[in-house]
Coordinates of C-alpha atoms and ligand atoms in Angstrom, one line a residue:
M28 CA 52.7 -3.1 116.2
L29 CA 54.8 -1.6 113.5
L30 CA 52.2 -1.6 110.8
H31 CA 49.8 0.0 113.1
D32 CA 52.2 2.9 113.8
D33 CA 52.8 3.1 110.0
I34 CA 49.1 3.5 109.4
N35 CA 49.0 6.4 111.8
T36 CA 51.9 8.1 110.1
A37 CA 50.4 7.4 106.7
A38 CA 47.0 8.9 107.7
K39 CA 48.8 12.0 109.0
L40 CA 50.6 12.4 105.7
I41 CA 47.3 12.1 103.7
V42 CA 45.8 14.8 105.9
E43 CA 48.8 17.0 105.1
G44 CA 48.3 16.5 101.4
R45 CA 51.1 14.1 100.8
L46 CA 51.0 10.8 98.8
V47 CA 50.9 7.4 100.4
A48 CA 51.1 4.0 98.6
F49 CA 48.9 1.5 100.4
P50 CA 47.8 -2.1 99.9
T51 CA 44.3 -3.1 98.8
E52 CA 43.1 -6.6 98.1
T53 CA 43.5 -6.1 94.4
V54 CA 46.7 -4.0 93.8
Y55 CA 48.6 -1.3 95.7
G56 CA 47.1 2.2 95.3
L57 CA 48.8 5.6 95.2
G58 CA 46.6 7.6 97.6
A59 CA 45.8 11.2 98.3
D60 CA 43.1 13.2 100.1
A61 CA 40.3 13.0 97.5
F62 CA 39.2 16.6 98.4
N63 CA 42.7 18.1 98.0
A64 CA 43.1 18.9 94.3
R65 CA 46.7 19.8 94.7
A66 CA 47.6 16.5 96.3
V67 CA 45.6 14.7 93.6
A68 CA 47.5 16.7 90.9
R69 CA 50.7 15.2 92.3
I70 CA 49.4 11.7 91.7
F71 CA 49.0 12.5 88.0
E72 CA 52.5 14.0 88.0
I73 CA 54.2 11.1 89.6
K74 CA 52.3 8.5 87.6
Q75 CA 52.8 10.5 84.4
R76 CA 49.1 9.9 83.9
P77 CA 47.1 11.8 81.3
S78 CA 44.6 14.2 82.9
F79 CA 41.7 12.5 80.9
D80 CA 42.0 9.3 83.0
P81 CA 39.9 9.7 86.2
L82 CA 40.7 8.2 89.6
I83 CA 38.8 5.8 91.9
V84 CA 37.8 7.3 95.3
H85 CA 38.1 4.8 98.2
I86 CA 35.8 4.9 101.2
A87 CA 35.7 3.0 104.5
S88 CA 32.0 3.4 105.3
L89 CA 28.7 3.8 103.5
D90 CA 28.3 7.1 105.4
D91 CA 31.1 8.6 103.2
M92 CA 28.9 8.0 100.1
S93 CA 26.9 11.2 100.6
L94 CA 30.1 13.3 100.3
L95 CA 30.6 11.9 96.8
T96 CA 27.2 11.2 95.3
S97 CA 23.5 11.9 95.9
D98 CA 22.5 8.9 93.8
N99 CA 20.0 6.8 95.7
D100 CA 19.2 3.9 93.3
P101 CA 18.4 0.8 95.4
R102 CA 20.6 -1.2 93.2
I103 CA 23.6 0.7 94.5
H104 CA 22.8 -0.6 98.0
Q105 CA 22.2 -4.1 96.7
L106 CA 25.6 -4.2 95.1
A107 CA 27.3 -2.5 98.0
N108 CA 25.8 -5.0 100.5
A109 CA 26.8 -7.9 98.3
F110 CA 30.4 -6.9 97.3
W111 CA 31.7 -4.2 99.7
P112 CA 34.2 -4.1 101.2
G113 CA 35.6 -5.8 98.0
P114 CA 36.8 -5.5 94.4
L115 CA 33.9 -3.7 92.9
T116 CA 33.9 0.0 91.8
L117 CA 30.7 1.8 91.1
V118 CA 30.5 4.8 88.7
L119 CA 28.0 7.2 90.2
N120 CA 26.8 10.8 89.5
R121 CA 29.1 13.0 91.6
T122 CA 28.5 15.9 94.0
D123 CA 30.1 19.3 93.5
R124 CA 32.4 18.6 96.3
V125 CA 34.5 16.2 94.3
P126 CA 37.3 18.1 92.6
D127 CA 37.3 18.1 88.8
I128 CA 40.8 16.7 88.7
V129 CA 39.6 13.5 90.4
T130 CA 37.0 12.8 87.8
S131 CA 38.8 14.3 84.8
G132 CA 35.9 16.7 84.6
L133 CA 33.3 14.0 84.2
P134 CA 29.9 14.3 85.8
T135 CA 30.5 10.9 87.4
V136 CA 32.8 9.6 90.1
A137 CA 34.1 6.0 90.6
V138 CA 33.7 4.8 94.2
R139 CA 34.9 1.7 95.9
M140 CA 35.2 0.3 99.5
P141 CA 38.4 -1.8 99.4
G142 CA 38.4 -5.2 101.2
H143 CA 41.8 -4.8 102.9
P144 CA 42.0 -4.0 106.6
V145 CA 45.1 -1.7 106.2
A146 CA 43.3 0.3 103.5
L147 CA 40.1 0.6 105.6
E148 CA 42.1 1.7 108.7
L149 CA 44.0 4.2 106.7
I150 CA 40.9 5.8 105.3
K151 CA 39.2 5.8 108.7
K152 CA 42.2 7.4 110.4
A153 CA 42.6 10.0 107.7
K154 CA 38.9 10.7 108.2
R155 CA 38.3 11.3 104.5
P156 CA 37.9 9.5 101.2
I157 CA 41.2 8.6 99.5
A158 CA 41.6 9.0 95.7
A159 CA 43.9 6.4 94.4
P160 CA 44.9 4.8 91.1
S161 CA 47.1 1.7 91.0
A162 CA 50.6 2.7 92.2
N163 CA 52.5 2.3 88.9
K164 CA 53.6 4.5 86.1
F165 CA 50.8 5.1 83.6
G166 CA 50.4 2.1 81.3
K167 CA 52.9 -0.1 83.1
I168 CA 52.4 -3.3 85.1
S169 CA 50.3 -2.9 88.2
P170 CA 52.0 -3.4 91.6
T171 CA 51.0 -6.4 93.8
S172 CA 53.7 -5.8 96.4
A173 CA 55.3 -2.9 98.2
E174 CA 58.5 -3.9 96.6
H175 CA 57.0 -3.2 93.1
V176 CA 56.0 0.3 94.3
R177 CA 59.4 1.0 95.8
K178 CA 61.1 0.0 92.6
H179 CA 58.9 1.8 90.1
L180 CA 57.6 4.8 92.0
P181 CA 60.5 5.9 94.3
E182 CA 59.0 9.4 94.5
V183 CA 56.1 8.3 96.8
D184 CA 56.2 10.0 100.2
F185 CA 55.4 6.8 102.2
I186 CA 54.7 3.1 101.4
L187 CA 52.5 1.0 103.7
D188 CA 53.9 -2.6 103.3
A189 CA 51.4 -5.4 104.0
G190 CA 53.0 -8.0 101.7
H191 CA 51.5 -9.4 98.5
T192 CA 47.9 -8.6 97.6
T193 CA 45.4 -11.4 97.7
I194 CA 43.4 -10.9 94.5
G195 CA 46.1 -9.5 92.3
I196 CA 43.9 -7.9 89.6
E197 CA 42.1 -4.5 89.7
S198 CA 38.5 -4.1 90.7
T199 CA 35.5 -4.7 88.4
I200 CA 34.1 -1.3 87.3
V201 CA 30.4 -1.1 86.9
R202 CA 28.1 1.6 85.6
L203 CA 24.4 1.4 86.2
H204 CA 21.9 2.2 83.5
E205 CA 18.1 2.4 83.7
T206 CA 17.7 -1.0 82.1
G207 CA 20.7 -2.8 83.7
F208 CA 24.4 -2.3 84.0
Q209 CA 27.6 -2.1 82.0
I210 CA 31.0 -3.5 83.0
L211 CA 33.6 -0.9 82.2
R212 CA 36.5 -3.1 83.4
H213 CA 36.4 -6.8 84.2
G214 CA 37.7 -7.9 87.6
A215 CA 37.3 -10.4 90.4
V216 CA 33.6 -9.7 90.8
T217 CA 32.2 -11.4 87.7
M218 CA 29.3 -10.4 85.3
Q219 CA 27.5 -13.5 86.4
Q220 CA 27.6 -12.5 90.1
I221 CA 26.3 -9.1 89.3
E222 CA 23.6 -10.5 87.0
Q223 CA 22.3 -12.5 89.9
L224 CA 21.4 -9.3 91.7
I225 CA 20.3 -6.9 88.9
P226 CA 17.6 -7.9 86.5
N227 CA 17.9 -7.3 82.8
A228 CA 21.6 -6.9 83.2
Q229 CA 22.5 -8.3 79.8
L230 CA 20.6 -5.7 77.9
A231 CA 22.9 -2.8 78.8
S232 CA 26.1 -4.8 79.0
Q233 CA 25.6 -6.3 75.5
N234 CA 24.2 -3.4 73.6
E235 CA 26.2 -0.4 74.8
P236 CA 29.8 0.2 73.9
V237 CA 32.4 0.1 76.7
A238 CA 33.2 3.7 77.8
A239 CA 35.8 4.2 80.5
P240 CA 38.2 7.0 79.7
G241 CA 41.2 5.1 81.0
M242 CA 40.4 1.9 79.2
L243 CA 43.0 2.3 76.4
K244 CA 43.8 -0.5 74.1
T245 CA 47.4 -0.8 75.4
H246 CA 47.9 -0.9 79.1
Y247 CA 49.5 -3.0 81.9
S248 CA 52.5 -3.4 79.7
P249 CA 55.9 -4.8 80.7
D250 CA 58.9 -3.0 79.3
K251 CA 59.6 -6.0 77.1
P252 CA 57.5 -7.3 74.2
L253 CA 54.7 -9.6 75.4
Y254 CA 53.2 -12.0 73.0
L255 CA 49.9 -13.7 73.7
A256 CA 50.4 -17.1 72.2
D257 CA 47.9 -19.4 70.5
N258 CA 48.5 -23.0 71.0
P259 CA 50.9 -24.5 70.0
I260 CA 53.1 -21.8 71.2
V261 CA 55.1 -19.5 68.9
P262 CA 57.4 -21.7 66.9
K263 CA 59.2 -18.7 65.2
L264 CA 60.7 -17.2 68.4
N265 CA 64.1 -18.0 69.8
K266 CA 62.8 -19.6 72.9
Q267 CA 66.1 -19.2 74.7
K268 CA 65.4 -15.5 74.9
C269 CA 61.9 -16.0 76.1
G270 CA 60.1 -16.3 79.4
L271 CA 56.8 -18.2 79.4
L272 CA 53.8 -17.5 81.6
S273 CA 52.3 -21.0 81.5
F274 CA 48.7 -21.8 82.4
T275 CA 48.5 -25.5 81.5
G276 CA 52.1 -26.5 82.0
H277 CA 52.2 -27.9 78.4
N278 CA 54.7 -26.9 75.6
T279 CA 57.2 -25.4 78.1
Q280 CA 60.3 -26.9 76.5
G281 CA 63.1 -24.6 75.3
Y282 CA 62.2 -21.4 77.2
H283 CA 64.8 -19.7 79.2
A284 CA 62.4 -19.3 82.1
V285 CA 59.0 -20.7 82.8
V286 CA 56.5 -19.5 85.5
L287 CA 53.8 -22.1 86.0
M288 CA 51.0 -19.7 87.0
T289 CA 48.9 -22.4 88.7
E290 CA 49.3 -26.0 89.7
S291 CA 45.7 -26.9 89.2
L292 CA 44.3 -24.7 86.4
D293 CA 43.0 -22.3 89.1
L294 CA 42.2 -18.9 87.5
K295 CA 42.1 -17.1 90.9
E296 CA 45.6 -18.3 91.6
Y297 CA 46.7 -17.1 88.1
A298 CA 45.2 -13.7 88.8
V299 CA 47.1 -13.4 92.2
K300 CA 50.4 -14.2 90.5
M301 CA 50.0 -12.5 87.1
F302 CA 51.5 -9.0 87.6
A303 CA 54.3 -10.3 89.9
A304 CA 55.2 -12.8 87.1
M305 CA 55.3 -10.0 84.6
H306 CA 57.5 -7.9 86.9
H307 CA 59.8 -10.9 87.4
M308 CA 60.2 -11.5 83.6
Q309 CA 60.7 -7.7 83.1
D310 CA 63.5 -7.7 85.7
N311 CA 65.3 -10.8 84.3
P312 CA 68.2 -9.5 82.1
D313 CA 68.4 -12.8 80.2
I314 CA 64.9 -12.5 78.8
D315 CA 64.1 -10.5 75.7
Y316 CA 60.4 -11.4 75.2
I317 CA 57.6 -12.7 77.3
V318 CA 55.1 -15.2 76.0
A319 CA 51.8 -15.7 77.8
E320 CA 49.6 -18.7 77.2
P321 CA 45.9 -17.7 77.0
V322 CA 43.5 -18.8 79.8
P323 CA 39.8 -19.7 79.5
E324 CA 37.5 -16.7 79.5
K325 CA 35.2 -17.6 82.3
G326 CA 34.9 -16.1 85.8
I327 CA 38.0 -14.1 86.6
G328 CA 39.5 -15.4 83.3
M329 CA 37.7 -12.6 81.6
A330 CA 39.7 -10.1 83.6
I331 CA 43.0 -12.0 83.1
M332 CA 42.6 -12.1 79.3
D333 CA 41.6 -8.4 79.3
R334 CA 44.9 -7.6 81.0
L335 CA 47.0 -10.0 78.8
R336 CA 45.5 -8.6 75.6
K337 CA 46.2 -5.0 76.6
A338 CA 49.8 -5.9 77.8
A339 CA 50.3 -7.7 74.4
D340 CA 48.5 -5.2 72.2
K341 CA 51.6 -3.9 70.4
Y342 CA 52.9 -7.4 69.5
T343 CA 50.2 -9.1 67.6
S344 CA 52.3 -11.6 65.6
P345 CA 55.5 -13.4 66.2
D346 CA 57.1 -11.4 63.3
S347 CA 56.4 -8.1 65.1
I348 CA 58.8 -9.0 67.9
Q349 CA 61.7 -10.5 66.0
Ligands
LIG5 O1 41.4 -2.3 92.2 C1 41.4 -1.1 91.8 O2 40.5 -0.6 91.2 C2 42.7 -0.3 92.1 C3 42.9 -0.2 93.6 C4 44.0 0.7 93.9 O3 41.7 0.3 94.1 N1 42.7 0.9 91.4 C5 42.8 1.1 90.1 O4 42.8 2.4 89.6 O5 42.9 0.1 89.3 P1 43.3 2.8 88.2 O6 43.4 4.3 88.2 O7 44.5 2.1 87.8 O8 42.1 2.5 87.3 C6 40.9 3.1 87.4 C7 40.1 3.2 86.2 C8 40.5 4.4 85.3 O9 41.4 3.9 84.3 C9 39.2 4.8 84.6 O10 39.1 4.2 83.4 C10 38.1 4.3 85.5 O11 38.8 3.6 86.6 N2 37.3 5.4 86.0 C11 37.6 6.2 87.0 N3 36.6 7.1 87.2 C12 35.7 6.9 86.2 C13 34.5 7.4 85.8 N4 34.0 8.5 86.4 N5 33.8 6.9 84.7 C14 34.3 5.8 84.1 N6 35.5 5.2 84.4 C15 36.2 5.7 85.5
LIG6 MG1 46.0 1.2 86.8

């Protein structure tokens, strides 16, 4: 099969220190051999990513963990058993083997076993962990298809194309503390799911400030202003120049383009389509602004609103985007 041959080619390129974009269940990643500092440096170059923003290291088997961390907290195994392979990233104390450039010099490394067969086969064939951020320019919209990567990161050596991703939003990032855990980035694995496994979770998650170096206020931004609307939606804008990302299907009149993100108020469906809809609006020459309707902040809705707020951060009032 073609994809199978492509995975062999991609694995060989990783071993040679080249960069490969590959699908995960969340978004496409831009991968390099995690132990090859030069290859990893090229990720930062191509993404135009600041060196203070560390990468996630992807593994295909729990055996790979000992290369990256000597942490042995039983809660790590609980979480790994429950959510790996899948959209959960754990921040762990790192071994000396992990190059500084991967962790931006931090004493910790972010690790995840992705839940996509192509990603897992790539890592297994390359026989090494793969460091990979999302395959987009820094601060821009994340890629949920190979097409997005091709368009926005044409410098990549090779792109493994396995169609659209199935979750559509980046992994949940978790840091364990003595008394519980802290969510550094919301994703498809929810706080409630983690709390079911780890006692006293709320203590740490409520009391400690969020601290992930890459978690800037502005992120995931389209090249056009994005306004996160309150209901009723933005009366001041010229709606003919606007594209609407609609959640409820209400108040859609007058917009130049409307994407109904879900037929049945399904937040998971919204997450799958979110970045693709932003790409679509960004690429439409007749649209000057994007308006997004807020979604309820429950389950994956927390992760969706986190991304929408960051995408919209620069445009906080209708006046600011006239
Ligand atoms: O779903 C995902 O997580 C995707 C796919 C490709 O796996 N990856 C992804 O990577 O979203 P990226 O680089 O776009 O976001 C990773 C974030 C960084 O912005 C950083 O804040 C955080 O992970 N991170 C990485 N290492 C960390 C560390 N040691 N401590 C705290 N945060 C860390
Ligand atoms: Mg990213």
